[in-house]
Tab-separated table of C-alpha atoms in Angstrom:
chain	number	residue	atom	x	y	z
A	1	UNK	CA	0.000	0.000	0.000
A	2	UNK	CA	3.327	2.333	0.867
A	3	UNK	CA	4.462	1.645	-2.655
A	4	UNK	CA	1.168	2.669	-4.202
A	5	UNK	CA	0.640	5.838	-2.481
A	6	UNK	CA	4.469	6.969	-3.599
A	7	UNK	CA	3.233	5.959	-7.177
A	8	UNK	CA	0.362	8.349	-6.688
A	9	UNK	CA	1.636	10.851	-5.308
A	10	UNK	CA	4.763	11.051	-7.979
A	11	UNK	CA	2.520	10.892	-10.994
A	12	UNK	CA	0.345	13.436	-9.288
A	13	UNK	CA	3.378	15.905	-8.857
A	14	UNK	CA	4.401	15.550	-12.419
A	15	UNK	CA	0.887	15.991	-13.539
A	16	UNK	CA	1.187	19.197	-11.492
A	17	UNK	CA	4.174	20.563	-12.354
A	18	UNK	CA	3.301	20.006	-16.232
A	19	UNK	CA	0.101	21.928	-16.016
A	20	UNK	CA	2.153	24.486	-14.294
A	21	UNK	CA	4.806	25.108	-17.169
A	22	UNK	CA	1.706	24.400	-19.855
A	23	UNK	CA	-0.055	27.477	-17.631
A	24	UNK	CA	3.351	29.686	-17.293
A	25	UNK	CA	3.949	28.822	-21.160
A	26	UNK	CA	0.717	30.263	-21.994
A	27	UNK	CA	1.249	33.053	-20.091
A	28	UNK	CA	4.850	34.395	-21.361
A	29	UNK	CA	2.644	34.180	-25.022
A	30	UNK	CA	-0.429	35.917	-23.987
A	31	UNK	CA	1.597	38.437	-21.764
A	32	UNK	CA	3.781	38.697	-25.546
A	33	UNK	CA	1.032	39.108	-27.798
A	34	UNK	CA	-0.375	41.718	-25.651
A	35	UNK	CA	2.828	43.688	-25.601
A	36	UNK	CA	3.373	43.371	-29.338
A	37	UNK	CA	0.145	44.800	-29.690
A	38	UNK	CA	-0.050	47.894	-31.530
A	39	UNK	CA	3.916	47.804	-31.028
A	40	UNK	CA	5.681	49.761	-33.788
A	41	UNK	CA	8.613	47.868	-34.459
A	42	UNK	CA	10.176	51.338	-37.062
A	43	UNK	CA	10.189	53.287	-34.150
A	44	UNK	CA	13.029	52.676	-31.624
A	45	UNK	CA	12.870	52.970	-28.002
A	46	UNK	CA	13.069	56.409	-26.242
A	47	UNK	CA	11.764	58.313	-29.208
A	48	UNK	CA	9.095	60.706	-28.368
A	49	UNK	CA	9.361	63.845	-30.469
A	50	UNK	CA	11.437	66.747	-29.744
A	51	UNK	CA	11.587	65.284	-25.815
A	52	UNK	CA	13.191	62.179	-27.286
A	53	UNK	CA	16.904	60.638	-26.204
A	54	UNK	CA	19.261	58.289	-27.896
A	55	UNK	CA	18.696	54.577	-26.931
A	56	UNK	CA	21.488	52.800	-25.147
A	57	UNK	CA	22.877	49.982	-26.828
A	58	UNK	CA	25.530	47.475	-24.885
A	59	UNK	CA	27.931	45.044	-27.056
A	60	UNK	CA	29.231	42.119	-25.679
A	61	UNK	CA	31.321	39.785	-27.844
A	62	UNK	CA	32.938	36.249	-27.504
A	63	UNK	CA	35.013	35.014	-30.021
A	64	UNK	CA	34.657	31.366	-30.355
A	65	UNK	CA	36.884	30.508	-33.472
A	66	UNK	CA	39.952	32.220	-35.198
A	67	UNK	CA	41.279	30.493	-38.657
A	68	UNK	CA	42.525	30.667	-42.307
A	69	UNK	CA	44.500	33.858	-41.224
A	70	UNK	CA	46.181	34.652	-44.866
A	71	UNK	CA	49.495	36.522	-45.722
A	72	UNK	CA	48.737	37.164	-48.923
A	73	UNK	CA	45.392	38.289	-48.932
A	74	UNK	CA	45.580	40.117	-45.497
A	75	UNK	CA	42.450	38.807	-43.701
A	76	UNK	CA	41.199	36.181	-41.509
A	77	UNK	CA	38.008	34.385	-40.415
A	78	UNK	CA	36.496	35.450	-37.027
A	79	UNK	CA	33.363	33.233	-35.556
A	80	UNK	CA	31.766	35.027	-32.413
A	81	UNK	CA	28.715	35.069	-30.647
A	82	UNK	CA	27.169	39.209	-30.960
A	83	UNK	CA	24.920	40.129	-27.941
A	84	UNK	CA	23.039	43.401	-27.544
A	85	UNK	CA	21.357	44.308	-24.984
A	86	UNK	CA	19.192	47.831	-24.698
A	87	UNK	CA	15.720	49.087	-23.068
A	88	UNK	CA	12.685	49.542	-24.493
A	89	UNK	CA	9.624	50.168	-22.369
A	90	UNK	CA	7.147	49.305	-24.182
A	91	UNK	CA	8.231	45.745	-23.861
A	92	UNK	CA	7.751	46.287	-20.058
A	93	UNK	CA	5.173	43.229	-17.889
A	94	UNK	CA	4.681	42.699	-14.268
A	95	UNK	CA	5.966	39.765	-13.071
A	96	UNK	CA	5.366	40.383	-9.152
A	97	UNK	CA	5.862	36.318	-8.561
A	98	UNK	CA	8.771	35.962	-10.588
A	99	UNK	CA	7.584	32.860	-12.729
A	100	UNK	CA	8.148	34.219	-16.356
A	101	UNK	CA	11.560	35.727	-15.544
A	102	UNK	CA	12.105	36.345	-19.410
A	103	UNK	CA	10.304	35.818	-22.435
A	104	UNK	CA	11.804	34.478	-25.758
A	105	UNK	CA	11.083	35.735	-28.669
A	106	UNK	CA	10.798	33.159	-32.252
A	107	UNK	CA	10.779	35.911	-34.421
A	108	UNK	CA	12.779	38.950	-34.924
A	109	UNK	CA	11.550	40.766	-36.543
A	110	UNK	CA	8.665	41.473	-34.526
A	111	UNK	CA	10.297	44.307	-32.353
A	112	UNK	CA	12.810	46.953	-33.306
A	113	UNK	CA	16.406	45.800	-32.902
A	114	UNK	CA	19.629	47.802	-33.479
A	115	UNK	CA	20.972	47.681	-37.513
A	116	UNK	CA	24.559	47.252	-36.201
A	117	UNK	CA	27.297	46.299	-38.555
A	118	UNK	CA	30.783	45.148	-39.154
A	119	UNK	CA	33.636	46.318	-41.841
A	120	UNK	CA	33.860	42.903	-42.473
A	121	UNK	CA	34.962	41.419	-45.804
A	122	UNK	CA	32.203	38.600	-46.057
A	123	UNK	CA	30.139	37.318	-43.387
A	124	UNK	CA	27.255	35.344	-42.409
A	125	UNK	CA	24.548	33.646	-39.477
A	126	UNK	CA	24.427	30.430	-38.980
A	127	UNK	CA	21.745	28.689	-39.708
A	128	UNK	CA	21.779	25.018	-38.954
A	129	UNK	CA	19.440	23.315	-37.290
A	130	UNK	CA	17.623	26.790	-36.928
A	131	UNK	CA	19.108	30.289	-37.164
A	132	UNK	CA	20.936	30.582	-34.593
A	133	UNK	CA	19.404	33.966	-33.473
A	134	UNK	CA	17.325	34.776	-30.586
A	135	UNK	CA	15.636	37.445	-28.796
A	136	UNK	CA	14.712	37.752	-24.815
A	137	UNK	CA	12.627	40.205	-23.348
A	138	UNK	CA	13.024	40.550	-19.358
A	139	UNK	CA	10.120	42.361	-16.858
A	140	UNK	CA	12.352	45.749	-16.587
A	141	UNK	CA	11.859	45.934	-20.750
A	142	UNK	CA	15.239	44.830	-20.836
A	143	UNK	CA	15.958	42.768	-24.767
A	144	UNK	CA	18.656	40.811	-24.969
A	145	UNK	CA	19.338	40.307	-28.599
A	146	UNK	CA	21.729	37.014	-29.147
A	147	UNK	CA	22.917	35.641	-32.832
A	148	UNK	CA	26.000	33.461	-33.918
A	149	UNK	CA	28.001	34.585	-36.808
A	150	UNK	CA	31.093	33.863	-38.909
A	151	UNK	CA	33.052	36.847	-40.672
A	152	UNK	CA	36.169	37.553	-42.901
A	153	UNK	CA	38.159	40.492	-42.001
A	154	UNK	CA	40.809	42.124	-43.386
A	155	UNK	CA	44.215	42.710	-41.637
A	156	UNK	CA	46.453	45.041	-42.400
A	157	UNK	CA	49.486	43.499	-42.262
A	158	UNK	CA	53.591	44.598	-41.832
A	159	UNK	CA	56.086	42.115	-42.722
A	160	UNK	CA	59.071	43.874	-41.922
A	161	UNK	CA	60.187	41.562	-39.377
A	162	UNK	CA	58.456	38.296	-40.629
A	163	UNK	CA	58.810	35.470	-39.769
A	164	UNK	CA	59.264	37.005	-36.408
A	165	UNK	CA	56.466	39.475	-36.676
A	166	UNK	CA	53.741	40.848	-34.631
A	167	UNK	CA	50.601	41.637	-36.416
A	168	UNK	CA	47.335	43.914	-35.047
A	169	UNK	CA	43.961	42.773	-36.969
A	170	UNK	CA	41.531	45.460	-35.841
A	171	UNK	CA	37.307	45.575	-36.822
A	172	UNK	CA	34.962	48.035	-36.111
A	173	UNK	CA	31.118	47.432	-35.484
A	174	UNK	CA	28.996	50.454	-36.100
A	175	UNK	CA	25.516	51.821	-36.581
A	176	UNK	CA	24.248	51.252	-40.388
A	177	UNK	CA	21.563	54.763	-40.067
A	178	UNK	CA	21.846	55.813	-36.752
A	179	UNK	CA	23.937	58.967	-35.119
A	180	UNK	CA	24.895	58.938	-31.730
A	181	UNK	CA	22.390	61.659	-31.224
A	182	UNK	CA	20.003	58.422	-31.671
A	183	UNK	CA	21.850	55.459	-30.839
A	184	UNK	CA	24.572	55.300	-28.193
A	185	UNK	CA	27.100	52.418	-28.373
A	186	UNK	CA	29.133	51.185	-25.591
A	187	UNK	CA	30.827	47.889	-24.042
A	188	UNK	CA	28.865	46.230	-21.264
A	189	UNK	CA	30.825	46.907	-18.298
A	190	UNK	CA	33.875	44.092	-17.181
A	191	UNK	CA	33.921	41.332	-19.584
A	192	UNK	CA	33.346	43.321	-23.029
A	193	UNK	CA	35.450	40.971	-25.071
A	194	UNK	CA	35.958	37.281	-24.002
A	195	UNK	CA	38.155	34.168	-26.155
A	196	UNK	CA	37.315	30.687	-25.973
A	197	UNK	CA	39.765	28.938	-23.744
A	198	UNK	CA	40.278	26.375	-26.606
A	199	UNK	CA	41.205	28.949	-29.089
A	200	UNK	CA	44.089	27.621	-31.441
A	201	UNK	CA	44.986	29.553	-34.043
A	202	UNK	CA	47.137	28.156	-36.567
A	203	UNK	CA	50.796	29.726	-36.472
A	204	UNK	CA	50.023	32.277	-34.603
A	205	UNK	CA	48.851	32.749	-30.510
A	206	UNK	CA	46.469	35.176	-30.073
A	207	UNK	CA	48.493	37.164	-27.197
A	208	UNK	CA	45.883	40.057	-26.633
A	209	UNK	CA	42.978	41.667	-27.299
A	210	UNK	CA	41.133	44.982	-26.088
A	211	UNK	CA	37.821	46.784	-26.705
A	212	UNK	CA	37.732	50.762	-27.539
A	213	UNK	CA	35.807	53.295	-29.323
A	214	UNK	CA	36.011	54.908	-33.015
A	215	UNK	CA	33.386	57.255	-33.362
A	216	UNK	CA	32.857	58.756	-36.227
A	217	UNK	CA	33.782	62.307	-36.806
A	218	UNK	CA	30.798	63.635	-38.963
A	219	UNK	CA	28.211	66.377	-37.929
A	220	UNK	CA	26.373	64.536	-34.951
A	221	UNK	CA	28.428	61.438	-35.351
A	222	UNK	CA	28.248	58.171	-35.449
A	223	UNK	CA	28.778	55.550	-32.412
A	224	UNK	CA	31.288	52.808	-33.299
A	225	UNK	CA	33.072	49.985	-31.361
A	226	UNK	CA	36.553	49.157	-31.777
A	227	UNK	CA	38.274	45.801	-31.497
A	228	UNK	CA	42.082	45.014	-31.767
A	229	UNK	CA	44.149	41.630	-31.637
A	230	UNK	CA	47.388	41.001	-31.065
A	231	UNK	CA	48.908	37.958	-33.065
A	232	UNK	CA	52.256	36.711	-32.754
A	233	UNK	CA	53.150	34.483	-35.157
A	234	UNK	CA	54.863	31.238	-34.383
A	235	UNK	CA	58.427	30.693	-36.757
A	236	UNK	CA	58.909	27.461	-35.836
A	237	UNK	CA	57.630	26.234	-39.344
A	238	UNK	CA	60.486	28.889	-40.761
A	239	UNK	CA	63.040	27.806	-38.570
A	240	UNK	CA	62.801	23.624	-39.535
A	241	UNK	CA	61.640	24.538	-43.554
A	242	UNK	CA	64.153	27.141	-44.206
A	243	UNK	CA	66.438	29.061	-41.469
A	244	UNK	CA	68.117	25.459	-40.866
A	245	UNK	CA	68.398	24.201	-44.172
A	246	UNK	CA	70.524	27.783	-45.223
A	247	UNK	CA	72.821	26.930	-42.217
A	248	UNK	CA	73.416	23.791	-43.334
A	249	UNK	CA	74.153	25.164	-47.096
A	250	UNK	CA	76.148	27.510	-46.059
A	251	UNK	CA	78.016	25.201	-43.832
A	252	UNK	CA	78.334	22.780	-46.670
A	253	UNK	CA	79.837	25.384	-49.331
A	254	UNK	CA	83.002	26.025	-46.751
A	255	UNK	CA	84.115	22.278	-47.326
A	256	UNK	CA	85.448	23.886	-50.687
A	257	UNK	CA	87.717	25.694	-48.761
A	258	UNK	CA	88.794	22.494	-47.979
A	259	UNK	CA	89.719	21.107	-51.087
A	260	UNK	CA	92.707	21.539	-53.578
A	261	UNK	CA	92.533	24.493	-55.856
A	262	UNK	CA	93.373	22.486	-58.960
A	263	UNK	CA	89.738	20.242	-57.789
A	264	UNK	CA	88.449	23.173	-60.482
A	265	UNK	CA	85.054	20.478	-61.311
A	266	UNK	CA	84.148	19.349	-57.577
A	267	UNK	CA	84.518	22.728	-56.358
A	268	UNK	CA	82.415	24.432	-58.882
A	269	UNK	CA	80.244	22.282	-59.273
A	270	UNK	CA	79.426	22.091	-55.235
A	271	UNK	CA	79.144	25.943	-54.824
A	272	UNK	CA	77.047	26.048	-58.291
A	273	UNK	CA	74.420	23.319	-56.782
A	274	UNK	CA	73.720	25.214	-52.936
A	275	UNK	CA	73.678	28.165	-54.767
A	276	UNK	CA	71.145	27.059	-57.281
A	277	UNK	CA	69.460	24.910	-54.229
A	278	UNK	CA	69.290	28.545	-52.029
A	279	UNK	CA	67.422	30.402	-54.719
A	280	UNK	CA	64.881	28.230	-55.306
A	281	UNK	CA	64.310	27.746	-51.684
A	282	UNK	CA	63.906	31.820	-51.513
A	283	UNK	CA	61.667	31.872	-54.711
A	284	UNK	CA	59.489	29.503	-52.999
A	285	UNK	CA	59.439	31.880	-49.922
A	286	UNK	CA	58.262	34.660	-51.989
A	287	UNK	CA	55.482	33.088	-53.242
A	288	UNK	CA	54.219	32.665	-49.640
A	289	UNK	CA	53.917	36.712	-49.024
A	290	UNK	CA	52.625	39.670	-50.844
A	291	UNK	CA	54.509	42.053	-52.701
A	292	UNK	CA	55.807	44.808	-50.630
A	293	UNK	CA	57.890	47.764	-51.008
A	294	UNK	CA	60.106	46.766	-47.832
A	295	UNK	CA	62.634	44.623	-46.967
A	296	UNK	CA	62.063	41.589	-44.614
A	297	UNK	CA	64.058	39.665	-42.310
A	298	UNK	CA	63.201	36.397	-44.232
A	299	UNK	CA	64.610	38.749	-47.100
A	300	UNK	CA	67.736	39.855	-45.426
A	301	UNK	CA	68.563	36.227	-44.260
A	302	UNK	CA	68.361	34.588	-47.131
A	303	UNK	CA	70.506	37.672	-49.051
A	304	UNK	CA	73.540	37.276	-46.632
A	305	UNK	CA	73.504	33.219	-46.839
A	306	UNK	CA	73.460	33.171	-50.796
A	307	UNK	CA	76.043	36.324	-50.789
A	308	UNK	CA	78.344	33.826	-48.053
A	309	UNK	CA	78.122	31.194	-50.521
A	310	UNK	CA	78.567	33.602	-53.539
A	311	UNK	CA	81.723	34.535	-51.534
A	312	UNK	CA	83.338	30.948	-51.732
A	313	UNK	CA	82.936	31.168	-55.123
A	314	UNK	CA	84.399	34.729	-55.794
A	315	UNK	CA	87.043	33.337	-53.448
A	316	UNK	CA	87.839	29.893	-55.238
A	317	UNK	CA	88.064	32.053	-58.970
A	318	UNK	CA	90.723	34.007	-57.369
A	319	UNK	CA	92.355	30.720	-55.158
A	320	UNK	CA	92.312	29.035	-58.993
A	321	UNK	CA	93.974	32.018	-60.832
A	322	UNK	CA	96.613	32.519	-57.821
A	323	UNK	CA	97.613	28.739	-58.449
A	324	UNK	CA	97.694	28.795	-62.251
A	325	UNK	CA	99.989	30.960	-61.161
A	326	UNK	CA	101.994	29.573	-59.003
A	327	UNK	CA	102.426	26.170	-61.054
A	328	UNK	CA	103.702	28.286	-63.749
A	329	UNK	CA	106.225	29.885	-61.680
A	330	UNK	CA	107.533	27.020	-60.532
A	331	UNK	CA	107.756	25.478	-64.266
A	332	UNK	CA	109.426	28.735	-64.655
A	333	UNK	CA	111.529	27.990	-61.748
A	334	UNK	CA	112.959	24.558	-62.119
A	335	UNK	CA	113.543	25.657	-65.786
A	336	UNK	CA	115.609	28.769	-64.727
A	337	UNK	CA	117.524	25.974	-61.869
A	338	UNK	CA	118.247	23.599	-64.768
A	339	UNK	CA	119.343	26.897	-66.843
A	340	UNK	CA	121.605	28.715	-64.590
A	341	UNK	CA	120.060	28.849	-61.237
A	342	UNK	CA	117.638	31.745	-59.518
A	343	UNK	CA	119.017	33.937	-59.814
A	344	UNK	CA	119.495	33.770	-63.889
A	345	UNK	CA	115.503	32.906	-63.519
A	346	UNK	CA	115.349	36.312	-61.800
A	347	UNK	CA	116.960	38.236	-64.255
A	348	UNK	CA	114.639	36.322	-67.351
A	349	UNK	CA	111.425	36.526	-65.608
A	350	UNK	CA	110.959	39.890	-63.733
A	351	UNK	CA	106.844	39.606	-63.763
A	352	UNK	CA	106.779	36.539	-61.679
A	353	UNK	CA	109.136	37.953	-59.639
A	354	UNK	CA	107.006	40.901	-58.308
A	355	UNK	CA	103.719	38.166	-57.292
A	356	UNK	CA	105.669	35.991	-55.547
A	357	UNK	CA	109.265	35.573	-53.646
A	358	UNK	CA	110.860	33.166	-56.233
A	359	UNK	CA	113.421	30.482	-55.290
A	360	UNK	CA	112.230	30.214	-51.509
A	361	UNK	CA	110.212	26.854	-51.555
A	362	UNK	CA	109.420	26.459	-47.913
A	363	UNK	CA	107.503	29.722	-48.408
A	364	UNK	CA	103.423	28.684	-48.168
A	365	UNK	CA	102.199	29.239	-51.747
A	366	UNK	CA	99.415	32.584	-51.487
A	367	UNK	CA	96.666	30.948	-52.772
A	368	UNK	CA	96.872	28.306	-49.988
A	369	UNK	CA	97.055	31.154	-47.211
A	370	UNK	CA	93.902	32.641	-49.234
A	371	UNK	CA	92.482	28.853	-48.270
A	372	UNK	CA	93.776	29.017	-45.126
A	373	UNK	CA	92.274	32.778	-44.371
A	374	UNK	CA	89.327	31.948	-45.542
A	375	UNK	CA	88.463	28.654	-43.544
A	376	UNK	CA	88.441	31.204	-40.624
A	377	UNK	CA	87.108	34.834	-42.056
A	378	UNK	CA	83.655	32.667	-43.536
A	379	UNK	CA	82.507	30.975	-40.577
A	380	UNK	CA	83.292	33.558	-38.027
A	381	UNK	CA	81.006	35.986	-40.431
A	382	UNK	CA	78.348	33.668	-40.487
A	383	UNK	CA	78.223	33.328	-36.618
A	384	UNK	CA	78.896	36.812	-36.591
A	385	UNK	CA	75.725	37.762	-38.639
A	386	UNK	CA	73.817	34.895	-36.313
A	387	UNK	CA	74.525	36.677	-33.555
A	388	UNK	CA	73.195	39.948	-34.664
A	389	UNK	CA	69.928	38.706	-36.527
A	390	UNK	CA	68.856	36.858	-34.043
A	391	UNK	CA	69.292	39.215	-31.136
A	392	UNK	CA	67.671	41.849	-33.539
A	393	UNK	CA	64.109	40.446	-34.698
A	394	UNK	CA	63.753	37.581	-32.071
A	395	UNK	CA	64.979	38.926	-28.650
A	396	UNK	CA	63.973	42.743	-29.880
A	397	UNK	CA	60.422	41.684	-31.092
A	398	UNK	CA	59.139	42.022	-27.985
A	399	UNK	CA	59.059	45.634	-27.372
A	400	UNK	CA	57.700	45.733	-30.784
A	401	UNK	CA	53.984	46.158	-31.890
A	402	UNK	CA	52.703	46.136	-28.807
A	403	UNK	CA	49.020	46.431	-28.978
A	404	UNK	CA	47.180	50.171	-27.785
């Protein structure tokens, strides 16, 4: 008997508490079709003839998504969640038990909303399963006006220092018809701007954002809401696909230095291939950014390792000529010894005599104390030039494009 009265009494409370959300549902739409009634949705709140006042309109955003950031077009996607919240009281209803709380509202376009928009490039609401826009109207005539939307926004961007650049992708959200004499726009107060905790943008981290204002300087003005973020792109792409691979050519084309001059073929013929090797690899770079009228640091990199490597082979043309030579000295030499001696060779060949000290053997020949120089001067350049590029744009990007 127990048992059956707890079975009673439960389907009795649910029968209750159904009738009581049927009765509360029917309320919110009779207390809403009531309201709407004779409600002029072309008129916006707080206009009543000369005595009228501009509507308050707060933005709140959070940015959900941030992708497809391009170089050479200069934009980026941006998916957010928009809410606006303002008064209107005509939408006012008692509610002196607190039951309805808030009303939703199917369709839109039934009361006046703000015609906020964005300097956006493209841009769209979502619509899957429904569109993912709603409206709530509180007791107080407080609207909350929610919606879910995906734009493309272009980014002016500054290469100077790329890969190791800092880049500030700013849009504005304004009113379409309104002046501020009619509409006034502002931030809702603490959180105006919040990210997704899961945001991942692709070679980049999104380091900062703020919220300002950009109001229009015409004749009454027009409200507008700023919003800036700070992007740092990440190089470690750059620094495995090409920063690496030109030390490593560079590295390679000193083993030249290593070799005899009279290896004319294998020396050539190594210098020839990293060169040819280095300028496609910069060609390819190219491709990846935009033409601009400034010099990068990708560009200045890849300049000094192909002029290094151009180097070795300005420096084995002379190395080659110095020994031709030298052997023909010494032909010249053993000749003159067979002939007379050196100093008979000195008085027959005065030329020779002024590039190099003739008849002293244990002298080193000068195109192997070129080889010798060399072996030293290139690499202590290179680390040299390290040293100073990588102090300059990495360690001294930080004080650099910091966001306002």
């Amino acid at each position: 008997m127990d048992s059956l009265e707890k079975i009673f009494y439960f389907i009795l409370f649910g029968t209750f508490i159904q009738i009581s959300l049927c009765n509360i549902a029917q309320h919110k739409k009779n207390t809403l079709d009531k309201m709407l009634k004779g409600y002029d949705m072309s008129v916006r709140p707080y206009m009543s003839g000369t005595s009228d006042f501009p509507t308050k309109v707060s933005v709140n955003l959070f940015i959900t998504d941030i992708f497809d950031i391009s170089d050479i077009k200069m934009d980026y996607i941006v998916q957010m969640y928009l809410r606006e919240i303002w008064d209107d009281p005509r939408l006012r209803y008692p509610d002196p038990e607190g039951t309805v709380q808030s009303i939703p509202l199917g369709s839109i376009g039934r009361i006046w909303t703000p015609d906020l928009f964005f300097n956006e490039r493209e841009g769209h609401f979502h619509n899957v399963q429904k569109s993912n826009r709603f409206v709530r109207i509180y007791p107080t005539g407080k609207v909350s006006y929610n919606s879910r939307l995906t734009m493309k926004m272009h980014c002016p961007m500054n290469f100077k220092y790329f890969p190791f650049d800092r880049q500030i992708c700013s849009f504005e959200l304004e009113s379409y018809g309104f002046e501020t004499k009619d509409i006034s726009l502002k931030w809702v107060d603490g959180n105006a701007i919040q990210v997704n905790s899961k945001l991942h943008v692709s070679n980049f981290i999104l380091e900062d954002f703020v919220s300002g204002y950009c109001d229009k300087p015409t004749k009454h003005g027009h409200g507008c809401l700023s919003v800036k973020l700070q992007l740092k792109r990440q190089y470690g792409y750059y620094l495995t696909q090409i920063f690496i691979p030109f030390v490593i050519l560079v590295t390679i084309s000193w083993l030249s230095l290593w070799l005899d001059a009279r290896a004319v073929i294998l020396r050539l013929s190594l210098i020839l291939v990293l060169l040819f090797m280095m300028i496609m690899i910069g060609i390819e770079v190219q491709r990846m950014l935009p033409i601009v009228a400034y010099t990068k640091a990708i560009d200045i990199w890849i300049a000094v390792c192909i002029s290094l490597v151009f180097g070795t082979l300005l420096q084995f043309i002379l190395v080659n000529q110095l020994a031709r030579r030298e052997r023909r000295v010494r032909v010249s030499e053993n000749h003159a010894t067979k002939n007379g001696g050196c100093k008979r060779s000195k008085q027959n060949s005065q030329r020779v005599t002024n590039l190099l000290e003739k008849c002293a053997h244990h002298h080193i020949p000068l195109s192997k104390r070129i080889d010798f120089i060399c072996r030293v001067l290139f690499p202590v350049a290179f680390v040299i030039f390290n040293c100073i590029f990588w102090f300059n744009y990495v360690k001294g990007r930080d004080s650099r494009h910091i966001i306002k």
